[in-house]
Short mmCIF file of C-alpha atoms in Angstrom, two decimals:
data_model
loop_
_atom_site.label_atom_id
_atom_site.label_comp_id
_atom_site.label_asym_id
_atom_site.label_seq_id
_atom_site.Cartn_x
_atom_site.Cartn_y
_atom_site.Cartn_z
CA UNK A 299 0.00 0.00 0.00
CA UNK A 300 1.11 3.38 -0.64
CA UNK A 301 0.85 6.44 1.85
CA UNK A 302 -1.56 9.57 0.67
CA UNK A 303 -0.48 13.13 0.96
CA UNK A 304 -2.16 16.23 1.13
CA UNK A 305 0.16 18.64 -0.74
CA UNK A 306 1.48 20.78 2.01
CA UNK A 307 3.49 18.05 3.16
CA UNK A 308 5.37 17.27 -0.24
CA UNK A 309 7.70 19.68 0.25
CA UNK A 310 8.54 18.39 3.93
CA UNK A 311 8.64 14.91 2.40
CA UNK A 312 11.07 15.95 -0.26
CA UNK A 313 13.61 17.35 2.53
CA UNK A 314 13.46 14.82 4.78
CA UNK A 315 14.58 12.23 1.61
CA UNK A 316 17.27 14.67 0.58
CA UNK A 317 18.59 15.34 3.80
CA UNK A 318 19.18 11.38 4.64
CA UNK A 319 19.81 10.11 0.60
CA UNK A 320 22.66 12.95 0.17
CA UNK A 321 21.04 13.67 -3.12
CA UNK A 322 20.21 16.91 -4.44
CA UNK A 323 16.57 18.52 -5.68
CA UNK A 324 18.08 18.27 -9.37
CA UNK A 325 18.70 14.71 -8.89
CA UNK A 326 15.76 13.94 -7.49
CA UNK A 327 13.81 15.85 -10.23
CA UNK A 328 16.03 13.95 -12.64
CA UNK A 329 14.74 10.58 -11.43
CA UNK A 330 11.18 11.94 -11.53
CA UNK A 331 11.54 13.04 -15.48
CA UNK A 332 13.18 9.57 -15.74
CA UNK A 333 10.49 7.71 -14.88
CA UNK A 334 7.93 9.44 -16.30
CA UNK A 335 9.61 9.10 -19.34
CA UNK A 336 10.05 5.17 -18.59
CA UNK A 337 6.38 5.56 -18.38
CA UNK A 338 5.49 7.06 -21.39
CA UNK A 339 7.83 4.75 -23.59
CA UNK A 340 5.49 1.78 -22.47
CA UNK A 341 2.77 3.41 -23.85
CA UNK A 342 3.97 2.78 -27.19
CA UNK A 343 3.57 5.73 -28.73
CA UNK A 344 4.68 6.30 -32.46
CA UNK A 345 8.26 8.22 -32.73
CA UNK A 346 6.44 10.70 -35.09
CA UNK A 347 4.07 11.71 -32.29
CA UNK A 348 4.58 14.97 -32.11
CA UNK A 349 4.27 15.94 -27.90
CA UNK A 350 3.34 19.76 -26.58
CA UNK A 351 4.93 20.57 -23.31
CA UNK A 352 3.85 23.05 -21.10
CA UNK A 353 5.59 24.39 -18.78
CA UNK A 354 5.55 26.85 -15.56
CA UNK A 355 8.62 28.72 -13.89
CA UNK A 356 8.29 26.48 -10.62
CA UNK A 357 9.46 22.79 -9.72
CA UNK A 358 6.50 21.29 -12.44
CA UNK A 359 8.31 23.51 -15.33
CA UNK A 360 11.87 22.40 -14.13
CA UNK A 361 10.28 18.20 -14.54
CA UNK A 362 8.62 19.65 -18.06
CA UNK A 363 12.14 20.92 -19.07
CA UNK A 364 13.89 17.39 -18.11
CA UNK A 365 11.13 15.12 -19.55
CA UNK A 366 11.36 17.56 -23.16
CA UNK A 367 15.38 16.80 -22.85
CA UNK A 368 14.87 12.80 -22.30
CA UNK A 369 11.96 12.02 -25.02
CA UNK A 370 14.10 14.32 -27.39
CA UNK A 371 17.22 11.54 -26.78
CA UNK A 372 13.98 8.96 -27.51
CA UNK A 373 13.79 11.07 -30.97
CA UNK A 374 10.54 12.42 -29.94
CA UNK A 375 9.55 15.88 -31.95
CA UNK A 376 8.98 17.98 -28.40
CA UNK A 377 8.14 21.56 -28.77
CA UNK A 378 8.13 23.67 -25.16
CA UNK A 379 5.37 25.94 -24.85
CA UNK A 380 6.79 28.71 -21.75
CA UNK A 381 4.09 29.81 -19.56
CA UNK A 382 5.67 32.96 -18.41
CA UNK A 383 7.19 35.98 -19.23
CA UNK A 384 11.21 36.28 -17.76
CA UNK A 385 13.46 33.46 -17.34
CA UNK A 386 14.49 36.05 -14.39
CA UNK A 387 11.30 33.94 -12.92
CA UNK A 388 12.19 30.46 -13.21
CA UNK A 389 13.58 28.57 -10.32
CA UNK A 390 16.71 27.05 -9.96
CA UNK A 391 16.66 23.75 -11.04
CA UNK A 392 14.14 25.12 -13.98
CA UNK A 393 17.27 27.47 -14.91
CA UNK A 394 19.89 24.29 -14.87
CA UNK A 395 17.54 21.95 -17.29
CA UNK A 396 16.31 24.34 -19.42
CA UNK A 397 20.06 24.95 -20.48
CA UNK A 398 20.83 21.37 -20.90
CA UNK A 399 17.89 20.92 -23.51
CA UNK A 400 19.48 20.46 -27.26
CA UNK A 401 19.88 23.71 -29.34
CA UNK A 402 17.37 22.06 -31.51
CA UNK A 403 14.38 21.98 -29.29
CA UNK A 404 11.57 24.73 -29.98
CA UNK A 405 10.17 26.70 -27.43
CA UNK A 406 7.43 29.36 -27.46
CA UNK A 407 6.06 31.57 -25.38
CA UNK A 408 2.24 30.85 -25.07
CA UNK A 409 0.16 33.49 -25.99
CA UNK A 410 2.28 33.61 -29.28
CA UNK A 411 1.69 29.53 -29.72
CA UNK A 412 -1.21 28.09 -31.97
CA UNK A 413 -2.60 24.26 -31.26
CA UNK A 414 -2.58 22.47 -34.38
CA UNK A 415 -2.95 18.81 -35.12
CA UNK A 416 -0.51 17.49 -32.22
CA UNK A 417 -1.85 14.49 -30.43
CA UNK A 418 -0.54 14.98 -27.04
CA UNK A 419 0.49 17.76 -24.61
CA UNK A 420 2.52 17.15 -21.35
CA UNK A 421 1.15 19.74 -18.53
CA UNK A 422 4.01 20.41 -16.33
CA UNK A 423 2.70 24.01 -16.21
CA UNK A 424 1.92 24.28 -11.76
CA UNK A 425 2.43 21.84 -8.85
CA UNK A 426 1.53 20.28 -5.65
CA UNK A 427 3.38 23.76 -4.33
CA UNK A 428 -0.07 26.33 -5.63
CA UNK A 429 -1.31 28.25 -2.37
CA UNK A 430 -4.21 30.59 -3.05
CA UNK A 431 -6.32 31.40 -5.28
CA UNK A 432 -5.66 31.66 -8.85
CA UNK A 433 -5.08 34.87 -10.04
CA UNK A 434 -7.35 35.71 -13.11
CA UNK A 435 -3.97 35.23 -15.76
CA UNK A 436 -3.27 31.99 -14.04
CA UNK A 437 -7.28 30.77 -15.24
CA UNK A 438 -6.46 32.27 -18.20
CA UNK A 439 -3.66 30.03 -19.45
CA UNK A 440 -5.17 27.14 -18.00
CA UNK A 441 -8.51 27.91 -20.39
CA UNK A 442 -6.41 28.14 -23.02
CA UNK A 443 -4.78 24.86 -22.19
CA UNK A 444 -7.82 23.19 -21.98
CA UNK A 445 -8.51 24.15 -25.95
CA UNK A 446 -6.21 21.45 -26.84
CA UNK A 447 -8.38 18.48 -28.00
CA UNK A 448 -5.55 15.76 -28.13
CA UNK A 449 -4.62 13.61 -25.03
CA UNK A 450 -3.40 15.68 -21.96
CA UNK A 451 -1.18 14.52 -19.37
CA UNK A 452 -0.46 16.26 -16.10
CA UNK A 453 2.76 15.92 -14.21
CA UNK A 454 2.01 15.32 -10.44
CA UNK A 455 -1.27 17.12 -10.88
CA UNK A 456 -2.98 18.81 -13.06
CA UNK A 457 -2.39 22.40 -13.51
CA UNK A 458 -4.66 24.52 -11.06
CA UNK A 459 -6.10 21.54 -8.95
CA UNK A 460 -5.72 22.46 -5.15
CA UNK A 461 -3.19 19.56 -3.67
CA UNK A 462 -5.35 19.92 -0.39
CA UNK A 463 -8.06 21.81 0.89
CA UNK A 464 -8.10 24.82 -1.18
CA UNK A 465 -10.45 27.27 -2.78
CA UNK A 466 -10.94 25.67 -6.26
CA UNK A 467 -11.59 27.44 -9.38
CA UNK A 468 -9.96 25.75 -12.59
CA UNK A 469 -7.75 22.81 -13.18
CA UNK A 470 -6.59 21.52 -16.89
CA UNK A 471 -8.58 18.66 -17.82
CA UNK A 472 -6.11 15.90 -18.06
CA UNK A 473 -6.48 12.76 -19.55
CA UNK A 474 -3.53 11.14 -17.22
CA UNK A 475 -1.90 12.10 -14.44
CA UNK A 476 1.02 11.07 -13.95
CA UNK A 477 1.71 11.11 -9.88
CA UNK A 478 5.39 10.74 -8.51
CA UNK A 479 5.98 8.28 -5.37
CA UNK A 480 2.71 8.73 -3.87
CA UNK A 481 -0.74 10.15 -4.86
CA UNK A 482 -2.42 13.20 -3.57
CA UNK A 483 -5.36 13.76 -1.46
CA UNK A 484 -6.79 15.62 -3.89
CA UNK A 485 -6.77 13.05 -6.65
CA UNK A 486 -9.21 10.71 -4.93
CA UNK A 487 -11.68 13.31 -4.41
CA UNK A 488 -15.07 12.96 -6.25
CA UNK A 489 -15.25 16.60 -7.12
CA UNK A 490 -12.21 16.84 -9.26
CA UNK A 491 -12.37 13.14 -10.91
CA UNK A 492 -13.16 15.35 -14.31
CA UNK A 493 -9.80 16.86 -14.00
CA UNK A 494 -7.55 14.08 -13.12
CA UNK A 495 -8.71 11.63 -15.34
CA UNK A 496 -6.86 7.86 -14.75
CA UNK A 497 -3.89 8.11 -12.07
CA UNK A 498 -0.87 6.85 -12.45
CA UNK A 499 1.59 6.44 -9.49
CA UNK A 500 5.20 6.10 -10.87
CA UNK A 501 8.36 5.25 -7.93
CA UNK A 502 10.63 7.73 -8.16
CA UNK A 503 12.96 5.71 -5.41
CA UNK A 504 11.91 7.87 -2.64
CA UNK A 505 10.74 4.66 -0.64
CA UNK A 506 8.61 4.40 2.75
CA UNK A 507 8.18 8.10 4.12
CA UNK A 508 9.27 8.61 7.83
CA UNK A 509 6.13 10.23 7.71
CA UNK A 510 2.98 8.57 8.63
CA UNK A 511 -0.34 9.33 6.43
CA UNK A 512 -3.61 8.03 7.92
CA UNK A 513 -4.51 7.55 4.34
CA UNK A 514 -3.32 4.36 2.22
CA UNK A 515 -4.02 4.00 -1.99
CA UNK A 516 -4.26 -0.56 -2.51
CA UNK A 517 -2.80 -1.04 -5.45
CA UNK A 518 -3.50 -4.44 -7.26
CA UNK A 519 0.12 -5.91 -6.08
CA UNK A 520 -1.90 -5.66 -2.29
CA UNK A 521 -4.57 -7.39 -2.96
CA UNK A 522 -3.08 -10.61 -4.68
CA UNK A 523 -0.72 -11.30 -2.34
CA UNK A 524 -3.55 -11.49 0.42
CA UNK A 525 -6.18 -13.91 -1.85
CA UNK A 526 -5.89 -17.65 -0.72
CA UNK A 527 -5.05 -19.51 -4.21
CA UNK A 528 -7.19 -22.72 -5.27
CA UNK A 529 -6.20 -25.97 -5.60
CA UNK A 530 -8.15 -29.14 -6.69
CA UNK A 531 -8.92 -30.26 -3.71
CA UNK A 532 -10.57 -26.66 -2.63
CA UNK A 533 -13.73 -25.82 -0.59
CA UNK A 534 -16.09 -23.43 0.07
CA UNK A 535 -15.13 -24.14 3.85
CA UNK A 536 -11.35 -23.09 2.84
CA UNK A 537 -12.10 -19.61 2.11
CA UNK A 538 -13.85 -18.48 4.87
CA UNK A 539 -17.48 -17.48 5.38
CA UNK A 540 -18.84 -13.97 5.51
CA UNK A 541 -22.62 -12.25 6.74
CA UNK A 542 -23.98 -9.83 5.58
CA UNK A 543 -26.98 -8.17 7.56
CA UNK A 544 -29.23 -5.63 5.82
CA UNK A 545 -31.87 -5.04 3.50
CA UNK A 546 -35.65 -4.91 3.61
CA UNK A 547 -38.68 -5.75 1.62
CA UNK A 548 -38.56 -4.00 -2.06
CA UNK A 549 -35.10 -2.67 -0.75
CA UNK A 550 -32.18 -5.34 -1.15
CA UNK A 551 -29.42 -3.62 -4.38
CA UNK A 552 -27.12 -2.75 -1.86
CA UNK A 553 -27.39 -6.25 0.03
CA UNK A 554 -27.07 -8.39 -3.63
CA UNK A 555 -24.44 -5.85 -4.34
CA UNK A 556 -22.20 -6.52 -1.31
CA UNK A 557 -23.37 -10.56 -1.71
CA UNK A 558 -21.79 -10.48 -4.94
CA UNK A 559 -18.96 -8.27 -4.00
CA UNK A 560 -17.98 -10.97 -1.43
CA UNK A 561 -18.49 -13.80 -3.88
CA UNK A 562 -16.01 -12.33 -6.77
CA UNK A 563 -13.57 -11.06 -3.95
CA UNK A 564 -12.84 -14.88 -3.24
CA UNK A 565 -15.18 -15.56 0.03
CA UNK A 566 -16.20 -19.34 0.28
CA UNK A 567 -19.64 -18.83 1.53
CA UNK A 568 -21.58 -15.71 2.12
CA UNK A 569 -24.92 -15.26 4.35
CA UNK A 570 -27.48 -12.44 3.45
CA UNK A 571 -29.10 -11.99 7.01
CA UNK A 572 -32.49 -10.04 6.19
CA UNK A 573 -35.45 -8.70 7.95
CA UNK A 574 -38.10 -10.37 5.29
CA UNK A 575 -38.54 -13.92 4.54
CA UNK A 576 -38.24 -15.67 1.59
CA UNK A 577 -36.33 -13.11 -0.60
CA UNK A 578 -35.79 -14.85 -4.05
CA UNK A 579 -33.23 -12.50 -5.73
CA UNK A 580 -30.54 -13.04 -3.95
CA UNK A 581 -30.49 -16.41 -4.31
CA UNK A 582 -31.97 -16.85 -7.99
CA UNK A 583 -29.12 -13.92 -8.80
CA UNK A 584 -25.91 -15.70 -6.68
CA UNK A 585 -26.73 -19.26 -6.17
CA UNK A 586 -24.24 -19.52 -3.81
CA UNK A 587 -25.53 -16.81 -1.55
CA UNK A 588 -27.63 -17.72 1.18
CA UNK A 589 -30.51 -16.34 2.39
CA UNK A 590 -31.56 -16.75 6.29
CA UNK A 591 -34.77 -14.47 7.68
CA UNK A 592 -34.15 -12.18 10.73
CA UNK A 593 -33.80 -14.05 14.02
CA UNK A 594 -32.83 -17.45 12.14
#
């Protein structure tokens, strides 16, 4: 299982690896563009996909700038779409890998920059570090971001989206995101599944945090190595029995839903306790449900 964050504890996270690793922020940005890159090569797409990549003056821009350098050395037509004014505003490790991109790669500023039939943009444009509200040029940009119609893929998160508790007000629709080490609160909740589309969590080798979330993500890897395996000689009686009480008369979805739930999940025999007798649905629909009245 993997710990959740809410975003104002990234940045403690990230100092307490550096400090006990010995590595520096570029380094560990490089092994974040590294495997997001590893990432994207499994996706198989063609070498003549041509890839937008947006980026901001902050930490996001400096992985945009890194990720533009590494699928360039995959031969990968990349052309870097600035989101601000001044290099004078771009952070430190944005200034070191924006001068090790090749002389070759194009790069725009964005309000001179026209869409055109590019299949995929990279939005490395603001991170998990946003505090406040958006100022109205910040919703701006991120409007005109979401005018692309190809695939978008957000680093960390997408552009705009609060990593916690914040006031919300726009957020590029992305098609991916593309999470490093651990996902963010703000990626499971309900209200902003339209903006973070399917998450991806990619190990950027920070390991187990020495700080403790109260909030785990179960990846698939979890849940297989907990399921009893079957053998030949398998029983119901082998994998355990569970009840489920609840329900009523002209009111049992939830109660078939959680019978079945249990069956598919790998329990060997599952009880539907109930406060009606003789409730035919359950039993018709999962045969090897069954179903007991109240008090029974």
């Amino acid at each position: 299982m993997q710990q959740i964050y809410p975003g104002n504890q990234v940045k403690i996270l990230d100092e307490a690896f550096l400090a006990t690793s010995g590595l520096t922020s570029h380094e560990l940005m490089e092994n974040a563009a590294k495997e997001f890159v590893r990432w994207f090569l499994d996706q198989h797409f063609s070498d003549d996909t041509s890839v937008i990549i947006v980026v901001g003056a902050g930490n996001n821009g400096g992985d945009g700038y890194a990720i533009a350098r590494l699928l360039c050395n995959h031969d990968f037509s990349v052309h870097l779409v600035e989101m601000f004014d001044s290099d004078d505003s771009l952070c430190p490790n944005g200034v070191l890998n924006k001068n090790l991109l090749p002389q070759d790669v194009q790069i725009s500023h964005w309000k001179s920059f026209q869409f055109s039939d590019s299949e995929l943009l990279i939005d490395s444009f603001l991170g998990v570090g946003l505090v406040g509200v958006l100022r109205e040029e910040t919703v701006e940009k991120i409007n005109w971001i979401n005018q692309f119609s190809g695939k978008i893929i957000s680093v960390d998160i997408p552009s705009g989206l609060p990593s916690e508790n914040g006031e919300f007000v726009q957020a590029v629709k992305a098609t991916i995101t593309v999470t490093f080490q651990f996902p963010k609160l703000s990626l499971f909740a309900p209200e902003y599944a339209q903006y973070s589309g399917d998450l991806v969590v990619v190990d950027i080798g920070m390991g187990d945090s020495i700080i403790k979330s109260e909030a785990f993500y179960i990846q698939l890897k979890d849940v297989i190595g907990l399921h009893k395996k079957f053998n030949r000689f398998s029983y119901k009686g082998d994998f355990g029995k569970v009840l489920i009480a609840g329900g009523s008369l002209g009111k049992m979805g939830a109660l078939k839903l959680a019978c079945g739930s249990a069956l598919r999940s790998g329990s060997g025999l599952v009880y539907a306790l109930v406060d009606e007798i003789g409730i035919p649905i359950i039993q018709t629909s999962l045969p090897e449900a069954m179903c007991l009245p109240h008090g029974n």
